[in-house]
Short mmCIF file of C-alpha atoms in Angstrom, two decimals:
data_model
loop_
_atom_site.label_atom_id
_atom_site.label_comp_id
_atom_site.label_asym_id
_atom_site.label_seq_id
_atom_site.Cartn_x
_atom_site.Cartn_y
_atom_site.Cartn_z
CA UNK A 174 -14.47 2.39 -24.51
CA UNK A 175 -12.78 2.12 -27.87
CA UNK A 176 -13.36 6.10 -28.73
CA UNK A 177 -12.42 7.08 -25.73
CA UNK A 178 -8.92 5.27 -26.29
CA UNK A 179 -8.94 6.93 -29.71
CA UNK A 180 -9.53 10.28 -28.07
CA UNK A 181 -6.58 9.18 -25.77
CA UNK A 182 -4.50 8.09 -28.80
CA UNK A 183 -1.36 9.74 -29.75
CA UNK A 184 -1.18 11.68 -26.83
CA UNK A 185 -0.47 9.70 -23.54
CA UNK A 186 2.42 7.66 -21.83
CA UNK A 187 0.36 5.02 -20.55
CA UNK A 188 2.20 1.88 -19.80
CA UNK A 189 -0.31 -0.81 -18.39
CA UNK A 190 -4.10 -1.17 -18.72
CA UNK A 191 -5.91 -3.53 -17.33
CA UNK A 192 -10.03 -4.20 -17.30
CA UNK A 193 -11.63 -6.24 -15.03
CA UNK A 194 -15.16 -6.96 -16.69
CA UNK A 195 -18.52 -8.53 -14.62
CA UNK A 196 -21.02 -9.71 -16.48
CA UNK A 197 -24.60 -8.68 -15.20
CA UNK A 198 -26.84 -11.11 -14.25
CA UNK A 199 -29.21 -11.72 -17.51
CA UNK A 200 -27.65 -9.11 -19.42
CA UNK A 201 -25.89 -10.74 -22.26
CA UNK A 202 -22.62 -9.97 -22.77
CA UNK A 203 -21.67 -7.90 -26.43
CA UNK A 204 -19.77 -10.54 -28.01
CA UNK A 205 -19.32 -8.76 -31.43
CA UNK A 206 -15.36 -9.63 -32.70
CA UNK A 207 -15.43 -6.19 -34.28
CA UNK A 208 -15.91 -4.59 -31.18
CA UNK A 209 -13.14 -6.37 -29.75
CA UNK A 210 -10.62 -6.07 -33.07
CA UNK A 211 -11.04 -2.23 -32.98
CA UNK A 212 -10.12 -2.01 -29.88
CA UNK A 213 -7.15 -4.59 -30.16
CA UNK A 214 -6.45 -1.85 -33.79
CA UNK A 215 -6.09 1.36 -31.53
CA UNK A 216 -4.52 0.00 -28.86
CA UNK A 217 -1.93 -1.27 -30.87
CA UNK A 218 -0.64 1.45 -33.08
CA UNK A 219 3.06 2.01 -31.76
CA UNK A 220 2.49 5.92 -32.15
CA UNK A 221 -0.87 6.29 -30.40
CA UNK A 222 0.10 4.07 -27.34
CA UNK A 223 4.17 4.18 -27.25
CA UNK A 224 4.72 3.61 -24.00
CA UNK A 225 2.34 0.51 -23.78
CA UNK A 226 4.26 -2.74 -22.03
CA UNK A 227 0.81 -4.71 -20.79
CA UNK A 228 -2.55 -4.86 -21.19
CA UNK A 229 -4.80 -7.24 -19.03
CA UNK A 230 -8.42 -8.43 -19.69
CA UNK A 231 -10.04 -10.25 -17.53
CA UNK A 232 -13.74 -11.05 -17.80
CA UNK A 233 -15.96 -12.50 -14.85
CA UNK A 234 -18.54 -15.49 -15.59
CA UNK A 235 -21.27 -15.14 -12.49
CA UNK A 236 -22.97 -18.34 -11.99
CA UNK A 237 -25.41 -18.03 -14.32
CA UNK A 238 -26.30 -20.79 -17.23
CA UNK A 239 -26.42 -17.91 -20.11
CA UNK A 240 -23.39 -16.10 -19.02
CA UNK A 241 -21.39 -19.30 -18.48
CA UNK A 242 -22.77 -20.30 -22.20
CA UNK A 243 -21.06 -17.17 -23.28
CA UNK A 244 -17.51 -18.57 -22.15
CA UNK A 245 -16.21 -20.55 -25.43
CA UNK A 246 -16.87 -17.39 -27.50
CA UNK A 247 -15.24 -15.57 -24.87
CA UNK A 248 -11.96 -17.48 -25.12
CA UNK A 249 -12.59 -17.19 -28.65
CA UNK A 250 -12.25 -13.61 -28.68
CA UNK A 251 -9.65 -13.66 -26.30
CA UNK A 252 -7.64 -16.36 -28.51
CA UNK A 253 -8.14 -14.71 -32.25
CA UNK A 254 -9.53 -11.01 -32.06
CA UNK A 255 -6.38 -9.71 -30.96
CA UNK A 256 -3.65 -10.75 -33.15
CA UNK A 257 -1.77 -6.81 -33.13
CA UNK A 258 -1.86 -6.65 -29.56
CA UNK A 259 -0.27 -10.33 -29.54
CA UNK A 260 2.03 -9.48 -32.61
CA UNK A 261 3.43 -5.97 -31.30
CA UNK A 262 6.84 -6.69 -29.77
CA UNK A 263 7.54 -5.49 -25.84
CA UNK A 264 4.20 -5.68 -24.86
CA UNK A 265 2.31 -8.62 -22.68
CA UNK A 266 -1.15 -9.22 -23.28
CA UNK A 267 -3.52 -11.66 -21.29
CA UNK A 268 -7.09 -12.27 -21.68
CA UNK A 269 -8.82 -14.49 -19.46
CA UNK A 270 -12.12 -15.70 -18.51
CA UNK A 271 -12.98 -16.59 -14.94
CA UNK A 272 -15.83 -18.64 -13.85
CA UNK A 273 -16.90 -17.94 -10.70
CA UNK A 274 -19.94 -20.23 -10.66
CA UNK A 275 -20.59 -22.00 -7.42
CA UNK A 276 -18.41 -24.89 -7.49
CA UNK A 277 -15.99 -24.18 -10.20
CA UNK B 192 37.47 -16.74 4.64
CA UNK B 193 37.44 -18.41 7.48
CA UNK B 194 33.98 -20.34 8.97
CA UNK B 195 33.46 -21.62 12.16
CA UNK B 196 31.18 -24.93 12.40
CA UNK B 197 31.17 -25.40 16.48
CA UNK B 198 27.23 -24.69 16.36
CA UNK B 199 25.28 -26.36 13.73
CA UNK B 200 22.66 -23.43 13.27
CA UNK B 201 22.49 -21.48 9.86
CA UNK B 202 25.28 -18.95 9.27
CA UNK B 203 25.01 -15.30 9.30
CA UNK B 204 27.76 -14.01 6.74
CA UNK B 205 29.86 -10.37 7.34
CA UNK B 206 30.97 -9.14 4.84
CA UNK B 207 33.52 -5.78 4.36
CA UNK B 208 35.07 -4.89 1.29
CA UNK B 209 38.86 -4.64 0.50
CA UNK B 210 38.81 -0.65 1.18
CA UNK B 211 38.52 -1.62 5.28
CA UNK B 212 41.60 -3.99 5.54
CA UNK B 213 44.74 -2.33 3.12
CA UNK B 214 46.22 -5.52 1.42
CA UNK B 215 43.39 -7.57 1.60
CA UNK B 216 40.98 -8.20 -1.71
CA UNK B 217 37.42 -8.93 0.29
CA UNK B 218 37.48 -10.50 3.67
CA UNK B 219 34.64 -12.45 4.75
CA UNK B 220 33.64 -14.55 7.99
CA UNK B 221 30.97 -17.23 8.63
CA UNK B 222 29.71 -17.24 11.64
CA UNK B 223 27.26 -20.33 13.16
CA UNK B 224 26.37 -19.80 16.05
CA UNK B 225 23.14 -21.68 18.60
CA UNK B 226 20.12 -18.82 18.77
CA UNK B 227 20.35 -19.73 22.62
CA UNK B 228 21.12 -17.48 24.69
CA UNK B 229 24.10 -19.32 26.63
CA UNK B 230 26.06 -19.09 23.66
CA UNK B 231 26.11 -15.40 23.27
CA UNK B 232 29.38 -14.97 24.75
CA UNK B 233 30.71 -17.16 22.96
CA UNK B 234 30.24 -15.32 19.92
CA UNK B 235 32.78 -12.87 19.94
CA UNK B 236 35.15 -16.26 19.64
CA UNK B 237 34.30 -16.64 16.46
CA UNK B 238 33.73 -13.14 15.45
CA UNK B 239 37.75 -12.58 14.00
CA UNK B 240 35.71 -9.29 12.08
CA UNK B 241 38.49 -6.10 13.01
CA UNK B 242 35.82 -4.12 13.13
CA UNK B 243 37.37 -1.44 14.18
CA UNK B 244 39.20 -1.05 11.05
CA UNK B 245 38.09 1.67 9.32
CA UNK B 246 39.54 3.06 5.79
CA UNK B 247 40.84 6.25 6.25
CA UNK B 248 38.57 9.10 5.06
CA UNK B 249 35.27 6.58 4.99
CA UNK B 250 32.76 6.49 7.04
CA UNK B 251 32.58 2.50 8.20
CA UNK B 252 28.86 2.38 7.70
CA UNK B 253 29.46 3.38 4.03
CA UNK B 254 31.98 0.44 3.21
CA UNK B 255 30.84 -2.57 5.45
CA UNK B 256 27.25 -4.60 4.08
CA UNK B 257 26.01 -6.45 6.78
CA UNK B 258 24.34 -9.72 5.02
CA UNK B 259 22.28 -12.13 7.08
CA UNK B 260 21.17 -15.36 5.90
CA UNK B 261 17.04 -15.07 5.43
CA UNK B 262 16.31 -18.66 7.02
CA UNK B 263 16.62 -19.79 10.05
CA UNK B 264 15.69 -18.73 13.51
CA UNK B 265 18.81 -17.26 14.81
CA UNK B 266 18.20 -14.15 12.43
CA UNK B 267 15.96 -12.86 15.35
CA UNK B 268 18.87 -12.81 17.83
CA UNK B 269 22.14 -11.51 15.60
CA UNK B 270 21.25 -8.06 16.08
CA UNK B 271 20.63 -8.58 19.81
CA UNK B 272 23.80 -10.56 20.27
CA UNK B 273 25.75 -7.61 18.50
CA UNK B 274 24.17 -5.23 20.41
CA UNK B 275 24.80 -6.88 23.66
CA UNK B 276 28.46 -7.40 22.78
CA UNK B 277 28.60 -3.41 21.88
CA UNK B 278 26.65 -2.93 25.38
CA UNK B 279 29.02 -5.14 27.26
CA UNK B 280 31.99 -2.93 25.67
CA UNK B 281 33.30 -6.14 24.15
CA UNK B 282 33.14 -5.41 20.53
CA UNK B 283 33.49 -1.52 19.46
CA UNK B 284 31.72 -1.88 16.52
CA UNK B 285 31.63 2.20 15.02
CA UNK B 286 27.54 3.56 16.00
CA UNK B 287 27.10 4.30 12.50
CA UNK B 288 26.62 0.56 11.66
CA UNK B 289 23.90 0.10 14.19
CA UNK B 290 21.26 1.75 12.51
CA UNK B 291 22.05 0.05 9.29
CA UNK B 292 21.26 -3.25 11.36
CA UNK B 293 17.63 -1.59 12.81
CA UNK B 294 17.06 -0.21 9.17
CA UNK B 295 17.11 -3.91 8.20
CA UNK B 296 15.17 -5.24 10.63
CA UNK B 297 12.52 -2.00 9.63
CA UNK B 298 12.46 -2.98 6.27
CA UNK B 299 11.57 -6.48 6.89
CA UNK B 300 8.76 -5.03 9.87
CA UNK B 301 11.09 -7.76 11.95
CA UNK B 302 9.32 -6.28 15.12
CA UNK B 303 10.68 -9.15 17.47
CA UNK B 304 14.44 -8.37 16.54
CA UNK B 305 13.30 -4.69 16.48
CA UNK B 306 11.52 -5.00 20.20
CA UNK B 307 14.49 -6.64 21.35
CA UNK B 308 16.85 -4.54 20.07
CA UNK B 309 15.11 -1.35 21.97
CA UNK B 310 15.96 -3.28 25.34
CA UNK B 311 19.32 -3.52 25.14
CA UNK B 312 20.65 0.34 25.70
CA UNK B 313 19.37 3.52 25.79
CA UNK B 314 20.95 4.72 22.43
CA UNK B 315 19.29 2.48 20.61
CA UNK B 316 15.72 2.91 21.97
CA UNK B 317 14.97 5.76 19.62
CA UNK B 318 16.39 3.80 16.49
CA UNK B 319 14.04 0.56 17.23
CA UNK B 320 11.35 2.86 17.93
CA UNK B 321 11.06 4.92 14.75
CA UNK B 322 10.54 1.22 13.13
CA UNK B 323 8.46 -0.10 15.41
CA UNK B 324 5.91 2.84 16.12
CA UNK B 325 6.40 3.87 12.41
CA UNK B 326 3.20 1.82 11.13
CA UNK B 327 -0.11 2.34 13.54
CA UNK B 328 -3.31 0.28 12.70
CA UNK B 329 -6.44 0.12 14.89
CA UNK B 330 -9.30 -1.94 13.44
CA UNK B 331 -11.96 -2.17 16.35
CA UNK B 332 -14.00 -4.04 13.96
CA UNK B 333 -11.85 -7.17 14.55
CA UNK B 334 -11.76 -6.10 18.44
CA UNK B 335 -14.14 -8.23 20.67
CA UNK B 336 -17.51 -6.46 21.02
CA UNK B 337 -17.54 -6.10 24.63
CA UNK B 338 -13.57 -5.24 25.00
CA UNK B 339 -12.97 -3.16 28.57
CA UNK B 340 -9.71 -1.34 26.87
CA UNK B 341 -10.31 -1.18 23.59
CA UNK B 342 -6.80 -1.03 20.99
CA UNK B 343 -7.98 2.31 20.60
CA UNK B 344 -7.59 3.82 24.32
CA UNK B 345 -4.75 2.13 24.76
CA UNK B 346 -2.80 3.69 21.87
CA UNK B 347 -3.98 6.82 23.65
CA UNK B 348 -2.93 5.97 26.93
CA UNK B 349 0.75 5.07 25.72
CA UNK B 350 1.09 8.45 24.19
CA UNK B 351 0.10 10.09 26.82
CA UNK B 352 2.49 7.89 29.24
CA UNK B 353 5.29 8.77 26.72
CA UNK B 354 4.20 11.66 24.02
CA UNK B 355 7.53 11.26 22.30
CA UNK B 356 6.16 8.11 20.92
CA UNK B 357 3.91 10.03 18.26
CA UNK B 358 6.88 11.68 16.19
CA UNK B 359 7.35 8.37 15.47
CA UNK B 360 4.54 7.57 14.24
CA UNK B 361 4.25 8.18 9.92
CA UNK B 362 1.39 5.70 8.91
CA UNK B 363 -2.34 5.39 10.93
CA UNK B 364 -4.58 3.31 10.11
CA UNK B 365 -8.10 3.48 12.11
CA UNK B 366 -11.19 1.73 11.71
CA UNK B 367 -13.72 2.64 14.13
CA UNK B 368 -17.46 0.18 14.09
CA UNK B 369 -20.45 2.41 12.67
CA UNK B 370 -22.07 4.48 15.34
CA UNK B 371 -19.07 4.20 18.30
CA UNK B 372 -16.40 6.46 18.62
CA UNK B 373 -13.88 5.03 20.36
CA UNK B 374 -11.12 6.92 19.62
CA UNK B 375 -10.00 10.24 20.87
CA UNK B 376 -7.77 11.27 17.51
CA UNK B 377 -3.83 11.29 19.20
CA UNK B 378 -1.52 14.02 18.70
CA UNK B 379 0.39 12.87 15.85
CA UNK B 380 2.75 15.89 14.17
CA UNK B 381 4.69 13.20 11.59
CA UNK B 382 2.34 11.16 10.06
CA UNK B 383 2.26 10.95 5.79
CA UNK B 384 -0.13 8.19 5.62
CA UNK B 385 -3.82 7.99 7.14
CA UNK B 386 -6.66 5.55 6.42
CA UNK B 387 -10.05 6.28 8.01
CA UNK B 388 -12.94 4.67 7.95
CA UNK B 389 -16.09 2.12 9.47
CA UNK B 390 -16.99 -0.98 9.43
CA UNK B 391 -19.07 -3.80 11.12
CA UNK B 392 -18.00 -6.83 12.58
CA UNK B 393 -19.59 -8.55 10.12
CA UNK B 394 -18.10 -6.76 7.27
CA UNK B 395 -18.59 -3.02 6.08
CA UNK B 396 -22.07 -4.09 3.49
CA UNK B 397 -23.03 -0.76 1.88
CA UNK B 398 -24.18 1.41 4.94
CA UNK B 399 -22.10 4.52 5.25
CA UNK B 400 -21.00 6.52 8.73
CA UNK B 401 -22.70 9.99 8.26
CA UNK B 402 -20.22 12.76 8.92
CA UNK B 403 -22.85 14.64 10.68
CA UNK B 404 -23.72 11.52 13.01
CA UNK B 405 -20.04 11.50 14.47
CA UNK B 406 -19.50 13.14 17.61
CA UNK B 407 -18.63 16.91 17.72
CA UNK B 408 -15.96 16.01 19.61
CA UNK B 409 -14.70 13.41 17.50
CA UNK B 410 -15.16 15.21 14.63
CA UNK B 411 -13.17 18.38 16.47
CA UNK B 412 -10.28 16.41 17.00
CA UNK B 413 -10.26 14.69 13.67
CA UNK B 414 -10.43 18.07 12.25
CA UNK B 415 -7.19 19.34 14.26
CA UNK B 416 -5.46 15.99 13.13
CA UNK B 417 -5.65 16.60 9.60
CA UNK B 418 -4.49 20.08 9.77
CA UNK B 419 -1.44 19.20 12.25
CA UNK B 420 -0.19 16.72 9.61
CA UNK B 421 1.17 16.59 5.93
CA UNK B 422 -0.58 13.75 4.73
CA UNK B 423 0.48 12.58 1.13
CA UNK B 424 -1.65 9.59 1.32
CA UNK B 425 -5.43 8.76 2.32
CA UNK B 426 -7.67 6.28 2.16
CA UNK B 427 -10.89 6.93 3.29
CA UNK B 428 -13.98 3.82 3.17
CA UNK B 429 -18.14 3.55 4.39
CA UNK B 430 -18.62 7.17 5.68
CA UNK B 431 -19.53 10.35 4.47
CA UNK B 432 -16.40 13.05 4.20
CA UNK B 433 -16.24 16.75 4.06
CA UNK B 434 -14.91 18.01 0.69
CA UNK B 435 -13.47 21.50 2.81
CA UNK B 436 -11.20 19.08 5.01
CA UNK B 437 -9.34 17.95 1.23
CA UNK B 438 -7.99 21.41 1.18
CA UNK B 439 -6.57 20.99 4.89
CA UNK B 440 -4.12 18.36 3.15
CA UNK B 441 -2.11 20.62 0.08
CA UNK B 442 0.37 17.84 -0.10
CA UNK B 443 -2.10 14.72 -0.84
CA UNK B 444 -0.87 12.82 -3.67
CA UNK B 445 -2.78 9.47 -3.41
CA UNK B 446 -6.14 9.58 -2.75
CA UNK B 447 -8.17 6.05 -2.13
CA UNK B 448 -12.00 5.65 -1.50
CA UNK B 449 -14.45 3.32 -1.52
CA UNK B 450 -18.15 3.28 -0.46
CA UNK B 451 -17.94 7.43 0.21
CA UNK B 452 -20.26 9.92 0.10
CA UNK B 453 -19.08 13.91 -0.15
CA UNK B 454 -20.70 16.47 2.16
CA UNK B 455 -19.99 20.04 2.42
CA UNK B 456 -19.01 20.67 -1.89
CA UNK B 457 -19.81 24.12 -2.22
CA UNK B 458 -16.95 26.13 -4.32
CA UNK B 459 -14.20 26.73 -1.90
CA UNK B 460 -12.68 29.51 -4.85
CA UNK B 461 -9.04 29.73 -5.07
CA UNK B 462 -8.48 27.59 -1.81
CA UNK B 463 -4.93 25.02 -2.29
CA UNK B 464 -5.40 22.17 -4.79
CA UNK B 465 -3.87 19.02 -3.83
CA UNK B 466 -1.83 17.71 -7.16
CA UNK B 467 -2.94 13.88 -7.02
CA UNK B 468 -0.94 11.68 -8.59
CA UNK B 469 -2.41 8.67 -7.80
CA UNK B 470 -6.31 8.01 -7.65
CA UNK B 471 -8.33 4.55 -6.70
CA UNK B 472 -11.82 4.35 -6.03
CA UNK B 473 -14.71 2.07 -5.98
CA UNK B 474 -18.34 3.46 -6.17
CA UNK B 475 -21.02 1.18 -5.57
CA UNK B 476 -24.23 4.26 -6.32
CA UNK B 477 -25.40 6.18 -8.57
CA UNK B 478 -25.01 9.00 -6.25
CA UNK B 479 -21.16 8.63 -5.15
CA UNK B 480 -20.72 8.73 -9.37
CA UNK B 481 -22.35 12.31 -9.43
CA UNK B 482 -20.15 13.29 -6.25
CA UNK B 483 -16.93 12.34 -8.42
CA UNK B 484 -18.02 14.97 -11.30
CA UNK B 485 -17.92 17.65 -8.29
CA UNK B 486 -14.80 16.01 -7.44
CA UNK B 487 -13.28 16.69 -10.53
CA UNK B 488 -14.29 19.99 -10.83
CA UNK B 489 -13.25 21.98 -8.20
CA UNK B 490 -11.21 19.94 -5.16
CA UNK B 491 -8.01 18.32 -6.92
CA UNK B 492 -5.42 19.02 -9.70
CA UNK B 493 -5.26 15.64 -11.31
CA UNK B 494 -3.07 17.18 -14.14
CA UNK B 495 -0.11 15.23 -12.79
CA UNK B 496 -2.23 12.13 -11.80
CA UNK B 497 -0.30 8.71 -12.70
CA UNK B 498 -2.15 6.02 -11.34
CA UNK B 499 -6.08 5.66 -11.82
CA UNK B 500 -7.86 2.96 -11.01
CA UNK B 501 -11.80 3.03 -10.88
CA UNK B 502 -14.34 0.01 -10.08
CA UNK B 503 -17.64 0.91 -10.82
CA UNK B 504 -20.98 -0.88 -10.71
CA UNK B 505 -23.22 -0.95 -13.63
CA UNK B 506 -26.06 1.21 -13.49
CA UNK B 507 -28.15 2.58 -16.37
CA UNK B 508 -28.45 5.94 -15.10
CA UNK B 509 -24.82 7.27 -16.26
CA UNK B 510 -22.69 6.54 -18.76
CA UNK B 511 -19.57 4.39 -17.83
CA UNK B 512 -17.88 5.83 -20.86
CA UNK B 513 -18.73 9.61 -19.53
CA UNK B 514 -17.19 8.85 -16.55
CA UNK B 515 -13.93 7.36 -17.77
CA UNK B 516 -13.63 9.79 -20.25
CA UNK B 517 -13.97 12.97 -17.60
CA UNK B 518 -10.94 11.29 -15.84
CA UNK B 519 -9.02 9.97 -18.41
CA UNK B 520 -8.68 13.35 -20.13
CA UNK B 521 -7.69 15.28 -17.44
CA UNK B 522 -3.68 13.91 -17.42
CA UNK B 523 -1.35 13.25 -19.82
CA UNK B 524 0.85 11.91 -17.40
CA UNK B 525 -0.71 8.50 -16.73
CA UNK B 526 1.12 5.01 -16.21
CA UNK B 527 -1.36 3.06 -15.17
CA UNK B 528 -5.00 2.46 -15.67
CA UNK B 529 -7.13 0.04 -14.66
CA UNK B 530 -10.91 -0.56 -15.10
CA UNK B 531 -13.68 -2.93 -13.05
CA UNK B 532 -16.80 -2.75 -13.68
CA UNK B 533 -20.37 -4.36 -14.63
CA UNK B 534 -20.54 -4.67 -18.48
#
């Protein structure tokens, strides 16, 4: 969604976003810290998103073995490949990974 | 200050600024007293409030704040035990207060205190009411299958007993099981709110209530409902809904939807927009996606929308991104966003 947000960029007076991400069953999950970084880069220039207090990610594990393989780089990402978003002062960001594997 | 201890329940505090009693900086009055009813007269004892001081050129319900403890069972019965003092012409405490007291008990939905506040006078039947009868839900799905009277009819049958009942009446909630119609839609003329929709008794699944499968009757009446209100908010869930019945409602401003299917889209021209500012949806097919496009289009103004919230599952026939973007660009004026989805 990164372009999109670009497209949005400048122009808006959003003040909380939040995604709420499922990973499909066998369909490995883009784990790419670019990806990730530009979007933490657009969100957090102070003139394209001014108004911008929080912004929540939280990403579903199913129980599935590959998806729940996928959760250290997850926190990974969530840790380290947001460091403007973390940095930029007024605004609360939270990233979290939830396993909702039978018995967790 | 002064506090009286005699009953060893929790205190409900009075309070009244220094503009009631000339001289005086703030008075205030503790006042424990047993929840049982054998004590009520002894109340006004304790009660050394001179409540019918009034500062001159101010309306009493402006300058007293009426502050009861949140704990404790006796916050059921202070309203009652003021009331019955008023009643019993032993306290002439100004009527303006009163329906600060039933406001209070409203805002908490306190419907014991409120249900025994409408049985102590005439006066203050109305007040009680407008709190209790304000929120309406009927959810046959969580009725016994084989109920005789159904929550449904019996909703009906109190209006009809006593139609002043439905002025009171701002939020309805009904959820009717797929394939019975229950209800005969009441004569509401007040209500903001409505939520519609189906469901099973063993939860909703993905099966929809087509719009064409509902009674003609039903349908009639649900028609005439819509346009006797002003509803600002809907939320409609597992059935399929007439786009033409959207322009019925020019004042909608929060539209909510899940599992919904649109029947009836053809271009309605320059027929009344409703200006959403508030949008949540969940859309489990392919299909309802394509329906939203038409939604956008031509039924709302979502130039002024504030609140958007979409859950949508993945499917590789669309383009999440399309769809976010369609929305996303049609308001500069949104707060809040939120996303849920299949990556």
């Amino acid at each position: 969604l990164a372009p999109q947000f670009e497209q949005f960029s400048g122009k808006n007076v959003l003040e909380s976003l939040k995604f709420l991400i499922w990973l499909e069953f066998l369909n490995p999950c883009d784990t790419d810290p670019a990806k990730w970084e530009n979007l933490d880069n657009i969100l957090s220039k102070s003139d394209g998103f001014p108004f911008l207090r929080r912004v929540e990610i939280v990403v579903n594990l199913r129980d599935d073995p590959v998806q729940r393989e996928l959760e250290k780089d997850l926190l990974d990402i969530g840790k380290n490949h947001f460091p403007s978003l973390r940095a930029r002062d007024g605004l609360t960001f939270l990233f979290e990974v939830r396993d909702h594997s039978f018995g967790s | 200050m002064s506090t009286c201890r005699n009953y060893s329940h929790a205190p409900v505090e009075i309070r009244w600024h220094s503009s009631i009693a000339k001289g005086a900086q703030r008075s205030t009055v503790n006042c424990n007293f047993s929840h049982q009813f054998r004590n009520l007269f002894r109340f006004r004892e304790y009660l050394r409030v001179p409540v019918n001081t009034q500062a001159p050129g101010k309306n009493f319900a402006d300058t007293i704040s009426l502050i009861p403890h949140r704990s404790g069972s006796h916050r059921s019965f202070m309203p009652l035990i003021i009331m019955a003092q008023i009643s019993s012409g032993d306290i002439h405490l100004p009527f303006d207060v009163i329906p600060l007291i039933i406001s209070e008990l409203g805002s908490d939905e306190d419907m014991a205190s409120l249900r025994a506040c409408s049985l102590t006078c005439k006066a203050i039947l109305p007040l009680a009411r407008k709190h209790i009868f304000a929120k309406v839900e009927i959810d046959n799905t969580k009725e016994p299958e084989d109920c005789e009277k159904p929550l449904a009819n019996r909703f009906t049958w109190l209006l009809e007993s006593d139609p002043s009942i439905a002025d009171y009446v701002r939020s309805f909630k009904y959820i009717e099981v797929f394939d019975h119609d229950h209800l005969r839609w009441p004569v509401l003329r007040n209500a903001t709110s409505l939520e519609f929709g189906f469901g099973s008794y063993y939860g909703p699944g993905l099966h929809k209530q087509p719009w064409r499968d509902i009674a003609e009757s039903l349908r009639a009446s649900f028609c005439n409902f819509v346009s006797s209100n002003s509803f600002k908010e809907l939320s409609l869930s597992n059935m399929s809904f007439p786009v033409s019945l959207f322009h019925e409602m020019p004042h909608l401003a929060s539209l909510e939807f899940s599992n919904l299917t649109f029947v009836d889209v053809a271009d309605r021209g320059r027929l009344p927009k409703a200006k959403l500012t508030r949008l949540l949806f969940i859309c489990k097919t392919q299909s309802q996606v394509r329906d939203l496009r038409t939604l956008l289009r031509g039924t709302f103004d979502l130039s002024q929308l504030q609140e958007l919230s979409m859950e949508l599952d993945y499917d590789p026939s669309y383009e999440f991104e399309d769809v976010v973007e369609g929305f996303i660009s049609a308001s500069d004026q949104l707060r809040t966003l939120s996303f849920e989805g299949e990556s």
